[in-house]
CSV table of C-alpha atoms in Angstrom, one decimal:
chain,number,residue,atom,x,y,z
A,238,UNK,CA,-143.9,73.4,-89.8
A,239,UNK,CA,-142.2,75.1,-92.9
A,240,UNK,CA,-141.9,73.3,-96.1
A,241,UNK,CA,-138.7,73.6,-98.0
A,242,UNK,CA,-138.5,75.9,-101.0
A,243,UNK,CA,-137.6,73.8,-103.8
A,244,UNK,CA,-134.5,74.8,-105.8
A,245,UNK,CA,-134.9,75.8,-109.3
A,246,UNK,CA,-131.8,76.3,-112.1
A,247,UNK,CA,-131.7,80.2,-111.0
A,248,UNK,CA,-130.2,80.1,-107.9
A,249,UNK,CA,-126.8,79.4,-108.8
A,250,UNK,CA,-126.9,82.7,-110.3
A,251,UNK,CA,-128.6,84.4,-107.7
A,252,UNK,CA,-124.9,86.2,-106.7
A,253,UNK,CA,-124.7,87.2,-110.2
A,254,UNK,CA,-127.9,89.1,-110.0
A,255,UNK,CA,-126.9,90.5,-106.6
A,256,UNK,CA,-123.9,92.0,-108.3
A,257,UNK,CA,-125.7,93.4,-111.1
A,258,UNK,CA,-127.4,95.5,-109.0
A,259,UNK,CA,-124.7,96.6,-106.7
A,260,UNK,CA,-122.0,94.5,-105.2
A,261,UNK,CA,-122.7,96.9,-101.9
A,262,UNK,CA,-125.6,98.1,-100.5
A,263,UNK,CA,-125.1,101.8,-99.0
A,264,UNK,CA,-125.7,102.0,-95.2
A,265,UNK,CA,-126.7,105.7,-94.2
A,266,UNK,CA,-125.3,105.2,-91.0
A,267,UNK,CA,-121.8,105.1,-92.2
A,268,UNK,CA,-123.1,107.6,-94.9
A,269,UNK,CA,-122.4,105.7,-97.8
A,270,UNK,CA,-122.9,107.8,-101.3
A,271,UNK,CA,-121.0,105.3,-103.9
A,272,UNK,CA,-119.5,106.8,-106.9
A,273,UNK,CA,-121.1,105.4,-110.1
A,274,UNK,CA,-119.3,107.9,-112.7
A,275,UNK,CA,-116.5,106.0,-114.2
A,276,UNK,CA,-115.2,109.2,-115.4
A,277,UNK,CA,-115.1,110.8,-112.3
A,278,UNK,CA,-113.5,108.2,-110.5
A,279,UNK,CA,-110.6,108.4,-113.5
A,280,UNK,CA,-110.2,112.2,-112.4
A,281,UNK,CA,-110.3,111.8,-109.3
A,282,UNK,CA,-107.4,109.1,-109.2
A,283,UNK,CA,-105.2,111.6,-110.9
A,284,UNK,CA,-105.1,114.3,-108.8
A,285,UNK,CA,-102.5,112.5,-106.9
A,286,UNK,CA,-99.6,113.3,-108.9
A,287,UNK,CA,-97.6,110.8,-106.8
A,288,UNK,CA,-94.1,112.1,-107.7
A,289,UNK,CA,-92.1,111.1,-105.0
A,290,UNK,CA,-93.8,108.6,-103.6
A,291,UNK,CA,-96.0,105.2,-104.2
A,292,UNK,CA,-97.8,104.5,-101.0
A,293,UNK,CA,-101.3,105.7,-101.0
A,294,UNK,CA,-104.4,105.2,-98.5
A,295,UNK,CA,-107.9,105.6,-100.1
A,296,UNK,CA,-110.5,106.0,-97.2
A,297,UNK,CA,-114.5,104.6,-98.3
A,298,UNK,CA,-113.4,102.7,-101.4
A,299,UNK,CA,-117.5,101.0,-101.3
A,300,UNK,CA,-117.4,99.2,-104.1
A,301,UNK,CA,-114.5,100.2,-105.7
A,302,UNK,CA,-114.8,102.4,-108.3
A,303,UNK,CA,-112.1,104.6,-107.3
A,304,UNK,CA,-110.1,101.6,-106.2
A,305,UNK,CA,-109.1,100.2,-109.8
A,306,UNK,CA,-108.0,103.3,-110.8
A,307,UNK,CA,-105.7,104.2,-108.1
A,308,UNK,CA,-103.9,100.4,-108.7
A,309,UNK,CA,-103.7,101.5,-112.4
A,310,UNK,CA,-101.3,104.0,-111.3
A,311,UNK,CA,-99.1,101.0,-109.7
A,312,UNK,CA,-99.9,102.8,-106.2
A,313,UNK,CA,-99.1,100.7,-102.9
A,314,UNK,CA,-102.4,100.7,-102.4
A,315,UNK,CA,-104.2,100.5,-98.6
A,316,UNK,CA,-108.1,100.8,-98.7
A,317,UNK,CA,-109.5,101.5,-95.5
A,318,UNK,CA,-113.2,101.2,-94.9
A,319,UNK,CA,-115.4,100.3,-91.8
A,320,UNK,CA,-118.2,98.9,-93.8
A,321,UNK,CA,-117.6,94.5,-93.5
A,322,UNK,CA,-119.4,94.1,-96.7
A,323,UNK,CA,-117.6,96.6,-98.6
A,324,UNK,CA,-114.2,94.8,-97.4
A,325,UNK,CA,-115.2,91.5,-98.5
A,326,UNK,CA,-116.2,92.1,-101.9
A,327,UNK,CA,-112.9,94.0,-101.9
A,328,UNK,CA,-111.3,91.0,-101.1
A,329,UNK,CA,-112.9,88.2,-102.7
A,330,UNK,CA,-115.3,89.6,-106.1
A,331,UNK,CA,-113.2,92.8,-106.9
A,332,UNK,CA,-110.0,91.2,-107.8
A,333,UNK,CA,-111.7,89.1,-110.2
A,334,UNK,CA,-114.0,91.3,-111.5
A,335,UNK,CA,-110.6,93.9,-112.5
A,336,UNK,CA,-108.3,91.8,-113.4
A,337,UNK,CA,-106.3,94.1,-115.3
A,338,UNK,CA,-105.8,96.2,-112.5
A,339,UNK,CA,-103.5,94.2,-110.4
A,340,UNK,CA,-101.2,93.5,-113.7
A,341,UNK,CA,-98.7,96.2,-112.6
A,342,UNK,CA,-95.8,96.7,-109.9
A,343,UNK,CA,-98.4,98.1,-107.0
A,344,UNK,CA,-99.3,96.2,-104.3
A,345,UNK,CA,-103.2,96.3,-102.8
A,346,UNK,CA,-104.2,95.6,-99.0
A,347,UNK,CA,-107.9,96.1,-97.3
A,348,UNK,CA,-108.1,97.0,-94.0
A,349,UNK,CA,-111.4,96.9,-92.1
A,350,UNK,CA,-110.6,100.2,-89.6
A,351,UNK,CA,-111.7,103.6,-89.0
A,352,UNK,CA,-108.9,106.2,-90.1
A,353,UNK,CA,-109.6,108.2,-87.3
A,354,UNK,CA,-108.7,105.9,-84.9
A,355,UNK,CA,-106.0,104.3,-87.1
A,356,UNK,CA,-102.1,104.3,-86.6
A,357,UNK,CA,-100.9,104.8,-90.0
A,358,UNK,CA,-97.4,104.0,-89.1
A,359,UNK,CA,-97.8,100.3,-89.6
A,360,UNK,CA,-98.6,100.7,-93.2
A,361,UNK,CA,-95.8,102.5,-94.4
A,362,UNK,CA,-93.6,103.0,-91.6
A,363,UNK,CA,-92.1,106.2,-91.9
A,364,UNK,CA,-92.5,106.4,-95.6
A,365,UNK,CA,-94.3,109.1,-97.4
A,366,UNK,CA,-97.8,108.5,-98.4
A,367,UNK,CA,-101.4,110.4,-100.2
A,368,UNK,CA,-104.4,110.2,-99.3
A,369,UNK,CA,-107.5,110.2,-101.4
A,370,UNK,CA,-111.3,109.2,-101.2
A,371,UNK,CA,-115.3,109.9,-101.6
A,372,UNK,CA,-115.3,111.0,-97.7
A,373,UNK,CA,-117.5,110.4,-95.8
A,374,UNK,CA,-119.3,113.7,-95.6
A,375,UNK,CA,-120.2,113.4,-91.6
A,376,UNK,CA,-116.3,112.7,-90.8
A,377,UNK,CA,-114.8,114.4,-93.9
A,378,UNK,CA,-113.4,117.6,-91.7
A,379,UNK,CA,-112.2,115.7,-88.8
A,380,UNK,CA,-110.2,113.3,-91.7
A,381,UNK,CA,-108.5,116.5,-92.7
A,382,UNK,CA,-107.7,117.3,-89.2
A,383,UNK,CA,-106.4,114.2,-88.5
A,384,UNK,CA,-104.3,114.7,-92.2
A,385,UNK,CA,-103.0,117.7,-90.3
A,386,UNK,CA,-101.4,115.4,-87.6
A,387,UNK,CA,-99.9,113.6,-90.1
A,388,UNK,CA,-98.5,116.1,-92.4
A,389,UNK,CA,-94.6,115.4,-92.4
A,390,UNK,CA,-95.6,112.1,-94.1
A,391,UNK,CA,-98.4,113.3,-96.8
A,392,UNK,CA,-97.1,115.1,-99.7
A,393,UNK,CA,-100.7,115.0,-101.0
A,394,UNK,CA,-104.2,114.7,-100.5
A,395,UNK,CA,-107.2,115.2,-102.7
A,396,UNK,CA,-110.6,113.8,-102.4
A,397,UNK,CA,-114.6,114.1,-102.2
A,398,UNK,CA,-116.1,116.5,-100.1
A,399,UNK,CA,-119.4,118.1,-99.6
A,400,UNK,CA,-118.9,121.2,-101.7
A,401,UNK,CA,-119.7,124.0,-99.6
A,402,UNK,CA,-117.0,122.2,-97.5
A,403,UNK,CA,-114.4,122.0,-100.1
A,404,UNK,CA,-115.2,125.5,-100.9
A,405,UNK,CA,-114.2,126.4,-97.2
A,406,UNK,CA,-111.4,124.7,-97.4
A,407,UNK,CA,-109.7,126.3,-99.9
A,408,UNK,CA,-111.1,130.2,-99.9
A,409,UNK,CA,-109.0,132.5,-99.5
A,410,UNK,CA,-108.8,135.7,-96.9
A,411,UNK,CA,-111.7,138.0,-97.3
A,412,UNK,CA,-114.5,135.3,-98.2
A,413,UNK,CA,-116.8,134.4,-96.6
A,414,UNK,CA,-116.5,131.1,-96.5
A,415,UNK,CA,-113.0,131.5,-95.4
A,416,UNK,CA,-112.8,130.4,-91.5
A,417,UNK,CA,-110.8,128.0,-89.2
A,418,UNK,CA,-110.1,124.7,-91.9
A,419,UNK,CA,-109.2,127.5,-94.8
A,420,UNK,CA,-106.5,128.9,-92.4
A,421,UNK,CA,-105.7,125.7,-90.6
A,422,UNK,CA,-105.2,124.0,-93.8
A,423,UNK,CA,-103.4,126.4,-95.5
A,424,UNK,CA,-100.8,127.3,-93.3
A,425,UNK,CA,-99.2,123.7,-94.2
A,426,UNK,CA,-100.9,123.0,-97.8
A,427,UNK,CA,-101.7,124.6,-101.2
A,428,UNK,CA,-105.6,124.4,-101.7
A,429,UNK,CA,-107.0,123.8,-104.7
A,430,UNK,CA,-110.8,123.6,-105.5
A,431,UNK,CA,-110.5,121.2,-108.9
A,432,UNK,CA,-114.2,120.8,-110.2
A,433,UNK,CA,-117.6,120.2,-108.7
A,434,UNK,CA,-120.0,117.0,-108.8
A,435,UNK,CA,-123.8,116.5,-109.3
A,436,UNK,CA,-125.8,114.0,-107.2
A,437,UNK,CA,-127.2,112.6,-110.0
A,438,UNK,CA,-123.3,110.3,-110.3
A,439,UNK,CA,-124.4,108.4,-106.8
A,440,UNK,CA,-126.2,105.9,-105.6
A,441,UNK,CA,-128.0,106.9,-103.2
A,442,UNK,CA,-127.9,110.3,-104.8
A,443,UNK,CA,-126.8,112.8,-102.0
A,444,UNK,CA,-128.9,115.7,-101.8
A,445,UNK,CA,-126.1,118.5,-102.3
A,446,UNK,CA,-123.4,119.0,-104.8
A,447,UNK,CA,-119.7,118.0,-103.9
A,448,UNK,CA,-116.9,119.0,-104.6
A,449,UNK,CA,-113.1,117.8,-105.2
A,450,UNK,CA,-109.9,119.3,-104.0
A,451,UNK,CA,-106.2,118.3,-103.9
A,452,UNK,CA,-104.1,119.4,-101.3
A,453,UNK,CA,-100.1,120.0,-101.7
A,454,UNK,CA,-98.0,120.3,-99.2
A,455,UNK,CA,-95.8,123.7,-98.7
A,456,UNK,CA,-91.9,123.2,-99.2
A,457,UNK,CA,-91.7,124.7,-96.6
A,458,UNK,CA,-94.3,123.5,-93.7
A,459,UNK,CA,-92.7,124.5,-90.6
A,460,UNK,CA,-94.4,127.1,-88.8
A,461,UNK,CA,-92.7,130.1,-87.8
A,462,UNK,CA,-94.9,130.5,-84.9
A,463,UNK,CA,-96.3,128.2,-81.6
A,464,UNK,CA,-98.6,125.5,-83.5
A,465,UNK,CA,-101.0,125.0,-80.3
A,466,UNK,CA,-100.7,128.7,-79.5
A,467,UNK,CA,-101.8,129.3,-83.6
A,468,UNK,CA,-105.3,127.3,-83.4
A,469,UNK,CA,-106.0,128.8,-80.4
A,470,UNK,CA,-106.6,132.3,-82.0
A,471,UNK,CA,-107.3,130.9,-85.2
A,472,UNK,CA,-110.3,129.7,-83.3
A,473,UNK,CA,-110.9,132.2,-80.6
A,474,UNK,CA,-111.2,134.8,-83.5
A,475,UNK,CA,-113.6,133.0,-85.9
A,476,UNK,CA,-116.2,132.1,-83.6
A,477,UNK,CA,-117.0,135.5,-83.0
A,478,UNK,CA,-116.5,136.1,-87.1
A,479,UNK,CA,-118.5,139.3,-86.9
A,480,UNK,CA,-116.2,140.9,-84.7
A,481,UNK,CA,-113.0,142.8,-84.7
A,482,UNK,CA,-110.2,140.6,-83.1
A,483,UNK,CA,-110.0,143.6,-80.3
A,484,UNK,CA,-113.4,142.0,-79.4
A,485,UNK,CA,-112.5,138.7,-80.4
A,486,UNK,CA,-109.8,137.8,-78.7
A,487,UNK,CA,-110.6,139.3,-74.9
A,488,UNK,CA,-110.0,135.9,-73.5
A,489,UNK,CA,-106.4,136.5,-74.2
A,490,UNK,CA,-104.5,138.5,-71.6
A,491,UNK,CA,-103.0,141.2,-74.0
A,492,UNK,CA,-100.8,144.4,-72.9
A,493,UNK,CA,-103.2,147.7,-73.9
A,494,UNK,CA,-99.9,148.7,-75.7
A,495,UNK,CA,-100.2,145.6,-78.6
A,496,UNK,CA,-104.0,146.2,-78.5
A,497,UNK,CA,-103.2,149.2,-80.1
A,498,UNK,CA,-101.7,147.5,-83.2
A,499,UNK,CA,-104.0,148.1,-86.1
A,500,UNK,CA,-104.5,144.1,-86.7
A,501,UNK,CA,-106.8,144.5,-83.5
A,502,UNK,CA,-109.2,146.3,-86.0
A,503,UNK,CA,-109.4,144.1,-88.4
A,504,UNK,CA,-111.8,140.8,-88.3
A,505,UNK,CA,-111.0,137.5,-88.5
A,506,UNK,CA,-111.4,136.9,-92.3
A,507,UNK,CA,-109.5,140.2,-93.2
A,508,UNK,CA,-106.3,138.3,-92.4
A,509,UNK,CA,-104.3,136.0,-94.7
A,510,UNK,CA,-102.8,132.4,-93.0
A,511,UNK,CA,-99.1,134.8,-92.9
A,512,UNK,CA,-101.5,137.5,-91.1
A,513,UNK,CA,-102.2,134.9,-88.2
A,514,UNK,CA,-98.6,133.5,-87.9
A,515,UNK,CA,-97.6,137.1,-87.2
A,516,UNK,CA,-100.3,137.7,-84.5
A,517,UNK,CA,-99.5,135.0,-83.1
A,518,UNK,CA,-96.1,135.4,-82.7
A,519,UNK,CA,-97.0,139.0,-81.7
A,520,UNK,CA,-99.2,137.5,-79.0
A,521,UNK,CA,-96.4,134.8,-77.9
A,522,UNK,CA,-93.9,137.8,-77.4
A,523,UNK,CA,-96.4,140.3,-75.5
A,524,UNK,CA,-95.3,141.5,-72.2
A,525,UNK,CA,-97.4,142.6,-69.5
């Protein structure tokens, strides 16, 4: 039979010490790198320029560093993790840790969910909102996909991203990290590639760089051309890269009168996201 450990006058601040070390610990199956760079979190907060709107979703707010920044900005603020510990020392230590970020007009809600899976519309109705966040990196491109669905309602969305994946997103025609998320993306958004982060600003430390970007939507997002029809080639066409689209896009029933068109003889990342629209449309309209 056990004995019983006596108490001594150190336990009652045995949750101190815990959050002295981390009020979090990072689980690598959710893969969980927290932000530790004050500084960076700052910057990152203020790529939302949030000026036309209030409502913001920040997905993996781990401890929180990010967090108190974005309700310094007096965002409606939802922060949406899947990790239980993270969202009870969200809910419970956080708020009195940072007081003096819930002093202003925001409002602040933790929600235990996945985003991927989430219905957004009983957050903010039909109201516009950003997005933001140190994503995930082994979901961060299907959260931009899923942005994608969403786009009427984000004006904005910036964020953490392993940086050769950032890169991709934003390159432009005739890189070659330009591919399917660069043209995807940027037939409904402005990409920008802001400024790159070092593992070392982590804990764990990841073991690439990263990279943050803000997204803005077009004024004009509408696509002139069939949307399902659009990632179909988008897709066909890059995953044979190497290729010219003639040899590309062969799966595609095409009249031998438009595979004459000279785009046929270009590859995939010769052509700009306007390039795409008009082969697609060009596609749509072909007659056999």
């Amino acid at each position: 039979m056990g004995t019983k450990r006596k108490k001594n006058k150190g336990d009652k601040y045995a949750h101190k010490k815990q959050y002295e070390k981390g009020p979090v610990k990072a689980k690598k199956y959710l893969g969980q790198h927290f932000l530790k760079d004050e500084d960076i979190a700052r910057q990152i907060a203020e790529t939302l320029l949030q000026q036309d709107y209030k409502n913001v979703i920040e997905i993996g707010p781990g401890t929180g560093v990010l967090t108190k920044y974005l309700l310094l900005r007096d965002s409606n603020l939802v922060a949406m993790d899947l990790d239980t510990e993270s969202i009870t020392y969200l809910n419970e230590n956080f708020p009195l840790e940072h007081p003096k970020a819930f002093e202003g007009d925001g409002t602040f809600k933790v929600i235990e969910a996945d985003f991927l899976n989430y219905d957004t519309s009983t957050l903010f109705g039909d109201e516009q909102f950003g997005i933001t966040g140190n994503f995930p990196y082994n979901i961060s491109t299907q959260i931009v996909f899923k942005m994608l669905t969403l786009r009427t309602q984000i004006p904005e969305f910036s964020g953490m991203f392993q940086k050769e994946v950032a890169q991709r997103i934003c390159s432009p025609e005739g890189s070659k990290a330009y591919g399917i998320l660069s043209v995807l993306v940027q037939a409904f958004y402005e990409a920008e590639y802001l400024f790159t982060v070092e593992p070392d600003v982590f804990d764990p430390p990841p073991k690439v760089q990263s990279g943050v970007l803000r997204l803005t939507r077009k004024a004009n997002f509408e696509l002139s051309c069939d949307e399902q029809l659009l990632y179909r080639v988008v897709k066909t066409a890059f995953n044979q890269r190497r290729k010219t689209l003639r040899n590309s896009l062969k799966t595609f029933t095409l009249s031998d009168k438009l595979r004459e068109d000279t785009i046929f003889d270009l590859r995939p990342e010769q052509l700009a996201v306007d390039d795409f629209i008009a082969l697609t449309n060009k596609i749509a309209d072909d007659t056999l």
